[in-house]
Amino acid sequence: MAPSSSPDLVAGIDLATQEVRVSCADATGHVVSRGCAPLPAPKRPRPGWSQTDARVWWPAAVTALREATDALGPAAGTIRAVAVAATSGTVLVVDGDGHPLGPALLYDDQRATDQATLAAEAGRERWAALGWRPGSTSGLAKWGWLLAHPDVAERARSAWHASDVLVAALTGERPPTDWSNALKSGYDPGRREWALEATAAVGIADALLAEVRPPGSPAGVVTADAAAATGLPRDCQVRLGMTDGCAGQVAAGADRPGRFVTVIGTTMVVKGAAGDPTHDPSGAVYSHRHPAGWWLPGGASNTGGAAVAAASPGADLADLDCRAAAAGPASCVTYPLLGAGERFPFVAPDATGLWLGRPTGEVDHHRATLEGVAFVERLAYAHLSDLGAPALGAIRSAGRGGRSRVWAQVRASVLGRPVLVIEGADTALGACTLAAAGTLHADLVAAGDAMVADGEEVFPTHSEADALEESFARFTVALSERGWVGPRLGQAASVRP
């Protein structure tokens, strides 16, 4: 995509699990500078717990923003707007000064099982209409768990998502939140209201809940202090973002009915667009809402890029990819789940990783892990199709892991359809697109039309189809025997498109 002749730029911030990434882009989506800063590894003090210190987010964002704006030189003054995307379901509670009252509970934290049960029961009719229900990893349940501690509840003034922390630091004000992040925290995007019957059931006072606006809406402007720290222009607009999965979806152009994308970062997110919300009694699939009015069904698995990195710590993954491509299908089968519990395409709090057979060496281990994530991806698309939200055409691919051509080839062969690799389609660019909505472009639809790259199709390797089908069958049988996958999903997944 050629650079724009317009001098105006936007900035997008991706508050991820392991680092903060920043991209600055023009009106065509051409990225002109980047910045990055590491974050401490999450702490997991007990099984099912996953938390971090939210106080490190803003300093890391400052470092990443400063790197990106310094690289621009005087052109940094042309940044019109900035938006923040962050992991879905990462929440915290803050006092009146915006200081965290305890740890931020991350997307995969499962400690709030009691609160999830209370919230699910209190809002049963509403959740049935939405086709979703809160689980233990939902922001709604986790806010309830944090507020169950009297010392926290007494001092709490706001219940925030991870992105709200950075929006507050940029604007110097208590921020509104976007309805993408708020979905799993008890916001009803159909009625456009908080599910107060459910929030009350888990002890969340109404006053703690933010005003909710559509993604891409104005949230304020950058203060003088934030401008001095980051290099952003003073009074630069701050626009509301979306969850990381939805932002990656926007960057890949999978935000029109029938289009779907797999975003492979630390985890694997499958998202697409449909005319109506998708109803999933299991709670694995949920539907965000696009500002244009259609719905964005999908879910996030706990498998993904982190599983591949963990399988070969310190290795050159690009080299392993090449060797795995030459070696062909793995001799064994794995469900590469690092911790306990799965949330998509099936809900199984007791799920754990497994191996059927043992790898013959490093390359076989790597190839089996690539295939294992692809098997989960195939189950995901089968589940969505069974619920009435089929993916049409090629599967778009985004995120760091989604850019691997070898992995895309494996996934295409497992899925039985082309994978369209969208170069540069990551969460930070999606945040840029959201920042451009209403600033460089009329709205989010226009911004997507102008800023999404064309992509490169990767096709299945038909000579590998039989071996992969056999491994996939072993995979689904193993999950079924453990009670994690029911016969309906297994049957749906057995049919290739």
Coordinates of C-alpha atoms in Angstrom, one line a residue:
M1 CA 0.0 0.0 0.0
A2 CA 1.5 3.3 -1.0
P3 CA 2.0 6.1 1.6
S4 CA -0.6 8.8 1.7
S5 CA 0.1 12.3 0.4
S6 CA -1.8 13.6 3.5
P7 CA 0.6 14.8 6.2
D8 CA -1.7 13.8 9.0
L9 CA -1.0 10.7 11.2
V10 CA -2.6 8.7 13.9
A11 CA -1.1 6.6 16.7
G12 CA -2.3 3.2 17.9
I13 CA -1.3 1.6 21.3
D14 CA -1.5 -2.2 21.8
L15 CA -1.4 -2.9 25.6
A16 CA -0.5 -6.6 25.3
T17 CA 0.4 -9.2 27.9
Q18 CA 4.2 -9.1 27.5
E19 CA 4.8 -5.6 26.0
V20 CA 3.3 -2.4 24.9
R21 CA 3.5 -1.8 21.1
V22 CA 2.9 1.5 19.3
S23 CA 2.4 2.2 15.6
C24 CA 2.0 5.5 13.9
A25 CA 0.3 5.4 10.5
D26 CA -1.0 7.7 7.8
A27 CA -4.5 7.8 6.2
T28 CA -3.8 4.7 4.0
G29 CA -2.6 2.5 6.9
H30 CA 1.1 2.9 6.0
V31 CA 3.0 2.5 9.2
V32 CA 5.7 5.2 9.4
S33 CA 7.1 4.5 12.9
R34 CA 6.9 2.0 15.7
G35 CA 7.8 1.8 19.4
C36 CA 7.9 -1.1 21.9
A37 CA 8.5 -1.6 25.6
P38 CA 8.5 -4.8 27.6
L39 CA 6.2 -5.6 30.5
P40 CA 6.9 -7.9 33.4
A41 CA 5.7 -11.5 33.0
P42 CA 2.3 -12.2 34.6
K43 CA 2.3 -13.6 38.1
R44 CA 0.4 -16.9 38.7
P45 CA 0.5 -17.4 42.5
R46 CA -2.1 -20.2 42.4
P47 CA -3.7 -22.5 39.9
G48 CA -6.2 -20.5 37.8
W49 CA -4.8 -17.2 39.0
S50 CA -3.2 -14.7 36.5
Q51 CA -2.4 -11.2 37.5
T52 CA -0.1 -8.2 37.1
D53 CA 0.8 -4.8 38.5
A54 CA -1.1 -2.2 36.4
R55 CA 1.2 0.5 37.6
V56 CA 3.8 -0.6 35.0
W57 CA 1.5 0.0 32.1
W58 CA 1.7 3.7 31.7
P59 CA 5.6 3.9 32.1
A60 CA 5.9 1.2 29.4
A61 CA 3.4 3.1 27.2
V62 CA 5.4 6.3 27.6
T63 CA 8.6 4.5 26.5
A64 CA 7.0 3.0 23.5
L65 CA 5.2 6.2 22.5
R66 CA 8.4 8.2 22.9
E67 CA 10.3 5.8 20.7
A68 CA 7.7 6.1 18.0
T69 CA 7.4 9.9 18.2
D70 CA 11.1 10.5 18.4
A71 CA 11.5 8.5 15.2
L72 CA 9.1 10.8 13.4
G73 CA 10.9 14.0 14.4
P74 CA 8.9 17.1 13.6
A75 CA 6.3 15.0 11.9
A76 CA 5.1 13.9 15.4
G77 CA 3.3 17.2 15.5
T78 CA 1.0 15.9 12.8
I79 CA -0.5 13.1 14.9
R80 CA -4.2 13.9 15.0
A81 CA -5.5 11.2 17.3
V82 CA -4.4 8.2 19.4
A83 CA -6.4 5.1 20.4
V84 CA -5.7 2.2 22.8
A85 CA -6.4 -1.5 22.4
A86 CA -5.8 -4.0 25.2
T87 CA -6.4 -7.6 26.2
S88 CA -10.1 -8.5 26.6
G89 CA -11.2 -9.2 30.1
T90 CA -8.2 -7.7 31.9
V91 CA -9.7 -5.6 34.7
L92 CA -8.8 -3.7 37.9
V93 CA -10.4 -1.5 40.5
V94 CA -9.0 2.0 41.3
D95 CA -9.4 4.7 43.9
G96 CA -10.4 8.3 43.3
D97 CA -6.9 9.2 41.9
G98 CA -6.9 6.3 39.5
H99 CA -4.4 4.3 41.6
P100 CA -4.9 0.5 41.4
L101 CA -6.4 -1.2 44.5
G102 CA -4.6 -4.4 44.2
P103 CA -3.5 -6.4 41.1
A104 CA -5.1 -6.3 37.6
L105 CA -6.7 -9.7 36.9
L106 CA -5.6 -10.8 33.4
Y107 CA -7.7 -12.2 30.6
D108 CA -7.1 -15.9 31.6
D109 CA -7.6 -15.5 35.4
Q110 CA -10.3 -18.0 36.5
R111 CA -10.6 -17.3 40.2
A112 CA -14.0 -15.6 40.1
T113 CA -16.1 -18.8 39.8
D114 CA -18.6 -17.9 42.5
Q115 CA -19.2 -14.4 41.1
A116 CA -19.7 -15.8 37.6
T117 CA -22.4 -18.1 38.9
L118 CA -24.1 -15.2 40.7
A119 CA -23.9 -12.9 37.6
A120 CA -25.1 -15.7 35.2
E121 CA -28.2 -16.3 37.4
A122 CA -29.0 -12.7 38.0
G123 CA -29.0 -11.8 34.3
R124 CA -30.2 -15.1 32.9
E125 CA -32.9 -13.6 30.7
R126 CA -30.6 -10.9 29.4
W127 CA -27.7 -13.3 28.7
A128 CA -30.1 -15.6 26.8
A129 CA -31.2 -12.7 24.6
L130 CA -27.5 -11.7 23.9
G131 CA -26.4 -15.3 23.3
W132 CA -23.7 -15.1 25.9
R133 CA -23.2 -15.6 29.6
P134 CA -20.5 -14.5 32.0
G135 CA -17.9 -17.0 33.0
S136 CA -15.1 -16.9 35.5
T137 CA -12.7 -15.1 33.1
S138 CA -15.2 -12.3 32.4
G139 CA -14.5 -8.8 33.6
L140 CA -17.9 -8.8 35.3
A141 CA -17.0 -11.8 37.6
K142 CA -13.5 -10.5 38.3
W143 CA -14.6 -7.1 39.3
G144 CA -17.0 -8.8 41.7
W145 CA -14.1 -10.9 43.1
L146 CA -11.9 -7.8 43.7
L147 CA -14.8 -5.9 45.3
A148 CA -15.6 -8.8 47.6
H149 CA -12.7 -7.6 49.7
P150 CA -14.1 -4.9 52.1
D151 CA -11.0 -2.8 52.2
V152 CA -11.1 -2.6 48.3
A153 CA -14.8 -2.0 48.1
E154 CA -14.6 0.9 50.6
R155 CA -11.9 2.7 48.7
A156 CA -13.0 1.9 45.1
R157 CA -14.2 4.7 42.9
S158 CA -14.0 3.1 39.4
A159 CA -14.0 -0.3 37.8
W160 CA -11.7 -0.2 34.8
H161 CA -10.5 -2.2 31.9
A162 CA -6.8 -2.2 31.0
S163 CA -7.3 0.3 28.2
D164 CA -9.0 2.7 30.6
V165 CA -5.8 3.0 32.5
L166 CA -3.9 4.5 29.5
V167 CA -6.9 6.6 28.4
A168 CA -7.0 8.1 31.8
A169 CA -3.2 8.8 31.8
L170 CA -3.5 10.5 28.4
T171 CA -6.5 12.7 29.2
G172 CA -6.0 13.3 32.9
E173 CA -9.7 12.5 33.4
R174 CA -11.9 9.6 34.5
P175 CA -12.4 8.0 31.2
P176 CA -15.5 6.7 29.4
T177 CA -15.1 3.1 28.2
D178 CA -15.9 1.4 24.9
W179 CA -18.6 -1.1 24.4
S180 CA -16.1 -3.7 23.0
N181 CA -14.2 -4.0 26.3
A182 CA -17.3 -3.5 28.3
L183 CA -19.1 -6.5 26.7
K184 CA -17.6 -9.1 29.1
S185 CA -17.9 -6.7 32.0
G186 CA -21.7 -6.7 32.0
Y187 CA -22.6 -4.2 29.3
D188 CA -25.5 -5.1 27.1
P189 CA -24.7 -3.8 23.5
G190 CA -28.2 -4.6 22.3
R191 CA -30.0 -2.4 24.8
R192 CA -26.9 -0.2 25.2
E193 CA -27.0 -0.3 29.0
W194 CA -25.2 -1.9 31.9
A195 CA -26.8 -5.1 33.2
L196 CA -27.3 -3.6 36.6
E197 CA -29.2 -6.6 37.9
A198 CA -26.0 -8.7 37.3
T199 CA -23.5 -6.0 38.4
A200 CA -25.4 -5.6 41.6
A201 CA -25.5 -9.3 42.2
V202 CA -21.7 -9.4 42.5
G203 CA -21.4 -6.2 44.5
I204 CA -20.5 -3.7 41.8
A205 CA -22.0 -0.3 42.8
D206 CA -23.5 1.7 39.9
A207 CA -21.2 4.6 40.6
L208 CA -18.1 2.5 39.8
L209 CA -19.3 1.9 36.2
A210 CA -18.1 4.1 33.4
E211 CA -20.1 5.8 30.7
V212 CA -20.0 3.5 27.7
R213 CA -19.5 4.8 24.1
P214 CA -19.0 3.2 20.7
P215 CA -15.4 2.4 19.7
G216 CA -13.8 5.3 17.8
S217 CA -15.7 7.8 19.9
P218 CA -13.9 10.8 21.4
A219 CA -12.6 10.3 24.9
G220 CA -10.8 13.6 25.5
V221 CA -7.5 15.2 24.5
V222 CA -3.9 14.6 25.4
T223 CA -2.8 16.8 28.4
A224 CA 0.3 18.9 28.5
D225 CA 2.0 16.5 30.9
A226 CA 1.2 13.5 28.8
A227 CA 2.3 15.3 25.7
A228 CA 5.7 16.2 27.3
A229 CA 6.2 12.6 28.4
T230 CA 5.2 10.8 25.2
G231 CA 5.9 13.2 22.3
L232 CA 2.3 13.3 21.3
P233 CA 1.0 16.7 20.4
R234 CA -0.8 18.5 23.2
D235 CA -4.6 18.4 22.5
C236 CA -4.2 15.4 20.2
Q237 CA -7.5 13.6 20.3
V238 CA -7.9 10.4 22.3
R239 CA -10.3 8.0 20.7
L240 CA -11.8 4.9 22.3
G241 CA -10.4 1.6 21.1
M242 CA -11.6 -2.0 21.2
T243 CA -10.3 -5.3 22.7
D244 CA -7.1 -6.6 21.1
G245 CA -8.9 -9.3 19.2
C246 CA -11.4 -6.8 17.7
A247 CA -8.7 -4.3 16.9
G248 CA -6.8 -7.0 15.0
Q249 CA -10.0 -7.9 13.3
V250 CA -10.5 -4.3 12.1
A251 CA -6.8 -4.2 10.9
A252 CA -7.4 -7.4 8.8
G253 CA -10.7 -6.1 7.3
A254 CA -12.7 -8.9 8.8
D255 CA -15.4 -6.5 10.1
R256 CA -18.0 -7.0 7.3
P257 CA -20.5 -9.9 7.4
G258 CA -19.1 -13.2 6.3
R259 CA -15.4 -12.2 6.7
F260 CA -13.4 -13.8 9.5
V261 CA -9.9 -13.5 10.8
T262 CA -7.7 -15.6 13.1
V263 CA -5.4 -13.3 15.2
I264 CA -2.5 -15.3 16.6
G265 CA -0.7 -13.4 19.3
T266 CA 0.0 -14.8 22.8
T267 CA -3.4 -16.5 22.4
M268 CA -5.5 -17.2 19.4
V269 CA -8.6 -15.1 18.7
V270 CA -11.1 -16.0 16.0
K271 CA -13.4 -13.1 15.1
G272 CA -15.8 -12.3 12.2
A273 CA -18.8 -10.3 11.3
A274 CA -22.5 -11.2 11.0
G275 CA -25.8 -9.5 10.6
D276 CA -27.2 -10.8 13.9
P277 CA -25.7 -11.7 17.3
T278 CA -24.7 -15.4 17.6
H279 CA -26.3 -17.3 20.4
D280 CA -24.1 -19.9 22.1
P281 CA -25.6 -21.7 25.1
S282 CA -22.1 -22.9 26.1
G283 CA -20.8 -19.4 26.5
A284 CA -17.7 -19.9 24.3
V285 CA -18.8 -17.5 21.6
Y286 CA -19.8 -13.9 22.3
S287 CA -20.8 -11.1 19.9
H288 CA -19.2 -7.6 20.1
R289 CA -21.0 -4.8 18.2
H290 CA -19.5 -2.8 15.4
P291 CA -20.3 0.9 15.4
A292 CA -21.9 0.4 12.0
G293 CA -24.6 -1.8 13.6
W294 CA -23.6 -5.4 12.6
W295 CA -22.2 -7.9 15.1
L296 CA -18.8 -9.4 15.6
P297 CA -19.0 -13.0 16.9
G298 CA -16.0 -15.0 18.0
G299 CA -13.9 -16.0 20.9
A300 CA -10.4 -16.4 22.3
S301 CA -8.6 -19.7 23.0
N302 CA -5.9 -20.0 25.6
T303 CA -3.7 -21.7 22.9
G304 CA -1.8 -19.6 20.4
G305 CA 1.6 -18.1 19.8
A306 CA 2.7 -18.5 23.4
A307 CA 2.4 -22.3 23.1
V308 CA 4.6 -22.4 20.1
A309 CA 7.2 -20.2 21.8
A310 CA 7.1 -22.3 24.9
A311 CA 7.6 -25.5 22.9
S312 CA 11.0 -24.3 21.7
P313 CA 12.3 -21.7 24.2
G314 CA 15.1 -19.6 22.8
A315 CA 15.0 -21.3 19.4
D316 CA 15.0 -19.5 16.0
L317 CA 11.3 -20.0 15.1
A318 CA 11.7 -18.9 11.5
D319 CA 14.4 -21.6 11.1
L320 CA 12.2 -24.2 12.8
D321 CA 9.3 -23.2 10.5
C322 CA 11.4 -23.9 7.4
R323 CA 12.6 -27.3 8.8
A324 CA 9.0 -28.2 9.8
A325 CA 7.7 -27.4 6.4
A326 CA 10.3 -29.7 4.8
A327 CA 9.5 -32.5 7.3
G328 CA 5.8 -32.6 6.6
P329 CA 3.0 -33.6 9.1
A330 CA 4.0 -34.4 12.6
S331 CA 4.3 -38.0 13.9
C332 CA 2.3 -37.2 17.0
V333 CA -0.7 -35.0 18.1
T334 CA -0.8 -32.4 20.8
Y335 CA -3.4 -30.0 22.3
P336 CA -0.8 -27.3 23.2
L337 CA -2.5 -25.7 26.2
L338 CA 0.0 -24.2 28.6
G339 CA -2.1 -23.7 31.7
A340 CA -5.3 -25.1 33.0
G341 CA -8.7 -24.2 31.4
E342 CA -10.0 -23.4 28.0
R343 CA -12.6 -20.8 27.0
F344 CA -13.0 -21.2 23.2
P345 CA -14.1 -23.0 21.1
F346 CA -15.3 -24.9 24.1
V347 CA -15.5 -24.0 27.8
A348 CA -13.6 -26.5 30.0
P349 CA -12.1 -25.1 33.2
D350 CA -10.4 -28.4 33.8
A351 CA -8.8 -28.7 30.4
T352 CA -5.0 -29.3 30.2
G353 CA -2.5 -29.9 27.5
L354 CA -2.0 -33.4 26.1
W355 CA 0.2 -35.4 23.8
L356 CA -0.8 -38.5 21.8
G357 CA 2.6 -40.0 21.1
R358 CA 5.9 -38.3 21.6
P359 CA 7.8 -36.1 19.2
T360 CA 10.9 -37.5 17.5
G361 CA 12.9 -34.3 18.0
E362 CA 12.8 -30.5 18.0
V363 CA 11.4 -30.2 14.5
D364 CA 8.6 -32.8 15.0
H365 CA 7.7 -31.1 18.4
H366 CA 7.5 -27.7 16.6
R367 CA 5.4 -29.0 13.7
A368 CA 3.0 -30.9 16.1
T369 CA 2.5 -27.6 18.1
L370 CA 1.7 -25.7 14.9
E371 CA -0.8 -28.3 13.9
G372 CA -2.3 -28.5 17.4
V373 CA -3.2 -24.8 17.4
A374 CA -4.6 -25.2 13.8
F375 CA -6.8 -28.1 15.1
V376 CA -8.2 -25.8 17.7
E377 CA -8.8 -23.1 15.0
R378 CA -10.7 -25.7 12.9
L379 CA -12.9 -26.6 15.9
A380 CA -13.5 -22.8 16.3
Y381 CA -14.8 -22.3 12.8
A382 CA -16.9 -25.5 12.9
H383 CA -18.5 -24.2 16.1
L384 CA -19.2 -20.8 14.6
S385 CA -20.7 -22.3 11.5
D386 CA -22.9 -24.7 13.6
L387 CA -24.2 -21.6 15.4
G388 CA -25.2 -19.9 12.2
A389 CA -22.1 -17.7 11.6
P390 CA -20.1 -19.4 8.9
A391 CA -16.9 -17.9 7.5
L392 CA -17.1 -17.2 3.8
G393 CA -14.0 -17.5 1.5
A394 CA -10.5 -17.3 2.7
I395 CA -9.7 -17.1 6.4
R396 CA -7.8 -13.8 7.1
S397 CA -4.7 -14.1 9.2
A398 CA -3.2 -11.5 11.5
G399 CA -1.0 -11.1 14.6
R400 CA 2.6 -12.0 15.0
G401 CA 2.0 -15.8 14.7
G402 CA -0.5 -15.2 11.9
R403 CA 2.3 -13.7 9.7
S404 CA 4.2 -17.0 9.5
R405 CA 3.8 -18.3 5.9
V406 CA 4.7 -21.8 7.0
W407 CA 2.2 -21.8 9.8
A408 CA -0.4 -20.3 7.4
Q409 CA 0.3 -23.3 5.0
V410 CA -0.3 -25.7 7.9
R411 CA -3.4 -24.0 8.9
A412 CA -4.8 -23.8 5.3
S413 CA -4.2 -27.5 5.0
V414 CA -6.0 -28.3 8.3
L415 CA -8.8 -25.9 7.5
G416 CA -9.2 -27.0 3.9
R417 CA -9.3 -23.5 2.6
P418 CA -7.0 -20.6 1.7
V419 CA -5.5 -18.4 4.5
L420 CA -5.2 -14.7 3.5
V421 CA -2.1 -13.3 5.3
I422 CA -2.6 -9.6 5.9
E423 CA 0.8 -8.1 6.2
G424 CA 1.1 -5.7 9.2
A425 CA -2.5 -6.4 10.3
D426 CA -1.9 -6.3 14.1
T427 CA -3.6 -4.8 17.1
A428 CA -1.5 -1.6 17.0
L429 CA -2.6 -0.9 13.4
G430 CA -6.2 -1.7 14.4
A431 CA -5.9 0.9 17.1
C432 CA -4.6 3.3 14.4
T433 CA -7.7 2.6 12.3
L434 CA -9.9 3.4 15.3
A435 CA -8.0 6.6 16.0
A436 CA -8.5 7.5 12.3
A437 CA -12.3 7.0 12.6
G438 CA -13.8 10.5 12.8
T439 CA -10.4 12.2 12.3
L440 CA -8.6 11.2 9.1
H441 CA -11.8 9.4 7.9
A442 CA -15.5 9.9 8.3
D443 CA -16.1 6.8 10.4
L444 CA -14.7 3.3 11.2
V445 CA -16.1 1.8 8.0
A446 CA -14.4 4.4 5.8
A447 CA -11.1 4.1 7.8
G448 CA -11.1 0.3 7.3
D449 CA -11.7 0.7 3.6
A450 CA -8.8 3.0 3.3
M451 CA -6.3 1.4 5.7
V452 CA -6.5 -2.4 5.3
A453 CA -3.9 -4.0 3.1
D454 CA -4.8 -6.5 0.4
G455 CA -3.0 -9.6 1.7
E456 CA -1.5 -12.7 0.2
E457 CA -3.3 -16.0 -0.2
V458 CA -1.7 -19.2 1.1
F459 CA -3.3 -22.4 -0.2
P460 CA -3.6 -25.9 1.3
T461 CA -0.9 -28.5 0.6
H462 CA -3.1 -31.3 -0.7
S463 CA -0.4 -34.0 -0.3
E464 CA -0.6 -33.5 3.5
A465 CA -4.4 -33.7 3.7
D466 CA -4.8 -37.4 4.6
A467 CA -2.2 -37.3 7.4
L468 CA -3.6 -34.2 8.9
E469 CA -7.1 -35.5 8.7
E470 CA -6.0 -38.6 10.6
S471 CA -4.2 -36.5 13.3
F472 CA -7.3 -34.2 13.6
A473 CA -9.5 -37.2 14.1
R474 CA -7.3 -38.4 16.9
F475 CA -7.3 -34.9 18.4
T476 CA -11.1 -34.6 18.5
V477 CA -11.5 -38.1 19.9
A478 CA -9.0 -37.3 22.7
L479 CA -10.9 -34.1 23.6
S480 CA -14.2 -35.9 23.4
E481 CA -13.0 -38.7 25.7
R482 CA -12.1 -36.1 28.3
G483 CA -15.5 -34.5 28.1
W484 CA -14.3 -31.2 26.8
V485 CA -15.8 -31.5 23.3
G486 CA -19.3 -32.8 22.8
P487 CA -20.4 -35.0 19.9
R488 CA -22.1 -32.1 18.1
L489 CA -18.9 -30.0 17.8
G490 CA -16.9 -33.1 16.9
Q491 CA -19.4 -33.9 14.1
A492 CA -19.4 -30.3 12.8
A493 CA -15.6 -30.2 12.7
S494 CA -15.4 -33.4 10.8
V495 CA -17.0 -31.7 7.7
R496 CA -14.4 -29.7 5.7
P497 CA -15.6 -26.6 3.8

